[in-house]
XYZ file of N, CA and C in Angstrom:
192
model
N 0.848 -1.175 0.000
C 0.000 0.000 0.000
C 0.893 1.237 0.000
N 0.704 2.138 -0.981
C 1.537 3.349 -1.018
C 1.202 4.280 0.144
N 2.193 5.060 0.545
C 1.997 6.022 1.626
C 1.625 7.383 1.058
N 0.747 8.081 1.769
C 0.412 9.444 1.403
C 1.608 10.327 1.696
N 2.010 11.123 0.716
C 3.167 11.993 0.908
C 2.767 13.462 0.993
N 1.537 13.766 0.688
C 1.069 15.145 0.728
C -0.372 15.213 0.290
N -0.746 16.347 -0.301
C -2.118 16.534 -0.751
C -2.135 17.131 -2.151
N -3.242 16.882 -2.833
C -3.533 17.543 -4.099
C -4.702 18.479 -3.803
N -4.504 19.761 -4.089
C -5.556 20.753 -3.873
C -6.171 21.059 -5.233
N -7.477 20.833 -5.352
C -8.205 20.998 -6.612
C -8.971 22.320 -6.583
N -8.858 23.085 -7.676
C -9.511 24.379 -7.783
C -10.482 24.398 -8.956
N -11.305 25.428 -8.982
C -12.222 25.612 -10.115
C -11.410 25.962 -11.366
N -11.991 25.777 -12.551
C -11.275 26.107 -13.792
C -10.857 27.576 -13.890
N -11.515 28.455 -13.158
C -11.182 29.880 -13.233
C -10.023 30.274 -12.314
N -9.507 29.345 -11.531
C -8.433 29.656 -10.579
C -7.156 30.046 -11.314
N -6.535 31.095 -10.832
C -5.255 31.546 -11.380
C -4.314 31.851 -10.231
N -3.057 32.035 -10.544
C -2.085 32.375 -9.525
C -1.382 31.155 -8.992
N -0.961 31.263 -7.740
C -0.259 30.146 -7.125
C -0.524 30.132 -5.628
N -0.174 29.034 -5.022
C -0.245 28.894 -3.570
C 1.109 29.320 -3.025
N 1.108 30.080 -1.956
C 2.370 30.481 -1.336
C 2.382 30.034 0.122
N 3.569 29.646 0.569
C 3.720 29.232 1.963
C 4.280 30.391 2.769
N 4.121 30.324 4.074
C 4.652 31.363 4.953
C 6.176 31.378 4.948
N 6.791 30.342 4.381
C 8.255 30.288 4.241
C 8.725 30.853 2.903
N 7.778 31.301 2.059
C 8.127 31.890 0.774
C 8.138 30.929 -0.394
N 7.819 29.678 -0.173
C 7.759 28.675 -1.236
C 6.496 28.891 -2.063
N 6.594 28.764 -3.385
C 5.443 28.889 -4.256
C 5.078 27.554 -4.880
N 3.799 27.317 -5.044
C 3.290 26.088 -5.663
C 2.375 26.494 -6.809
N 2.737 26.100 -8.013
C 1.993 26.468 -9.207
C 0.704 25.663 -9.312
N -0.357 26.332 -9.717
C -1.614 25.652 -10.015
C -1.557 25.273 -11.486
N -1.556 23.973 -11.747
C -1.455 23.453 -13.106
C -2.636 22.537 -13.366
N -3.361 22.804 -14.426
C -4.551 22.006 -14.772
C -5.541 21.988 -13.607
N -5.726 23.132 -12.976
C -6.692 23.358 -11.888
C -6.346 22.633 -10.590
N -5.076 22.247 -10.433
C -4.689 21.586 -9.190
C -3.236 21.887 -8.838
N -2.919 21.722 -7.577
C -1.546 21.899 -7.105
C -1.217 20.763 -6.149
N 0.006 20.240 -6.278
C 0.472 19.169 -5.402
C 1.355 19.783 -4.327
N 1.041 19.469 -3.081
C 1.826 19.946 -1.950
C 2.501 18.741 -1.317
N 3.814 18.699 -1.395
C 4.603 17.617 -0.786
C 4.812 17.972 0.683
N 4.184 17.234 1.564
C 4.236 17.544 2.993
C 5.631 17.397 3.579
N 6.484 16.602 2.961
C 7.830 16.413 3.503
C 8.673 17.680 3.396
N 8.270 18.603 2.536
C 9.008 19.841 2.373
C 8.483 20.989 3.214
N 7.474 20.729 4.025
C 6.875 21.774 4.845
C 7.304 21.649 6.298
N 7.527 22.779 6.933
C 7.792 22.784 8.368
C 6.495 22.609 9.135
N 6.596 22.401 10.437
C 5.407 22.138 11.252
C 4.480 23.342 11.387
N 5.012 24.535 11.355
C 4.204 25.736 11.568
C 3.893 26.492 10.280
N 4.109 25.878 9.134
C 3.905 26.554 7.850
C 2.420 26.746 7.582
N 2.103 27.916 7.042
C 0.732 28.213 6.628
C 0.739 28.457 5.129
N -0.304 27.986 4.457
C -0.430 28.155 3.016
C -1.503 29.196 2.721
N -1.216 30.067 1.751
C -2.178 31.058 1.296
C -2.666 30.628 -0.079
N -3.971 30.407 -0.191
C -4.576 29.933 -1.430
C -5.193 31.109 -2.182
N -5.167 31.079 -3.524
C -5.748 32.186 -4.290
C -7.277 32.219 -4.237
N -7.891 31.090 -3.945
C -9.344 30.992 -3.768
C -9.640 29.694 -3.027
N -10.878 29.541 -2.603
C -11.267 28.333 -1.877
C -11.165 27.120 -2.806
N -10.596 26.016 -2.308
C -10.495 24.817 -3.155
C -11.835 24.099 -3.286
N -11.957 23.337 -4.366
C -13.136 22.491 -4.567
C -13.030 21.255 -3.687
N -11.824 20.679 -3.642
C -11.585 19.528 -2.771
C -10.088 19.374 -2.530
N -9.765 18.609 -1.514
C -8.382 18.271 -1.179
C -8.323 16.756 -1.071
N -7.375 16.152 -1.781
C -7.255 14.699 -1.765
C -5.817 14.299 -1.455
N -5.608 13.060 -0.997
C -4.246 12.610 -0.707
C -3.416 12.528 -1.975
N -2.120 12.801 -1.834
C -1.180 12.642 -2.947
C -0.382 11.383 -2.719
N -0.490 10.472 -3.643
C 0.222 9.196 -3.598
C 1.215 9.176 -4.763
N 2.486 9.476 -4.520
C 3.442 9.499 -5.619
C 3.519 8.154 -6.323
N 3.723 8.189 -7.619
C 3.781 6.956 -8.403
C 4.982 6.093 -8.039
N 6.066 6.724 -7.564
C 7.244 5.942 -7.213
C 7.179 5.415 -5.793
N 6.046 5.591 -5.145
C 5.808 4.953 -3.958
C 5.884 5.255 -2.633
């Protein structure tokens, strides 16, 4: 069983911009979604989203 490594944040088709972390990291919204790798985030990091997401789902990397 693969382990969850982060989340996929799904946005509406009209979403533009990017997600930014309180540490200054940017996450591009591509094809109405952005992948957030939790291993790269600190414990107190906050994410700023350009709009409310439609859903958030687990990210299961293909390499396992």
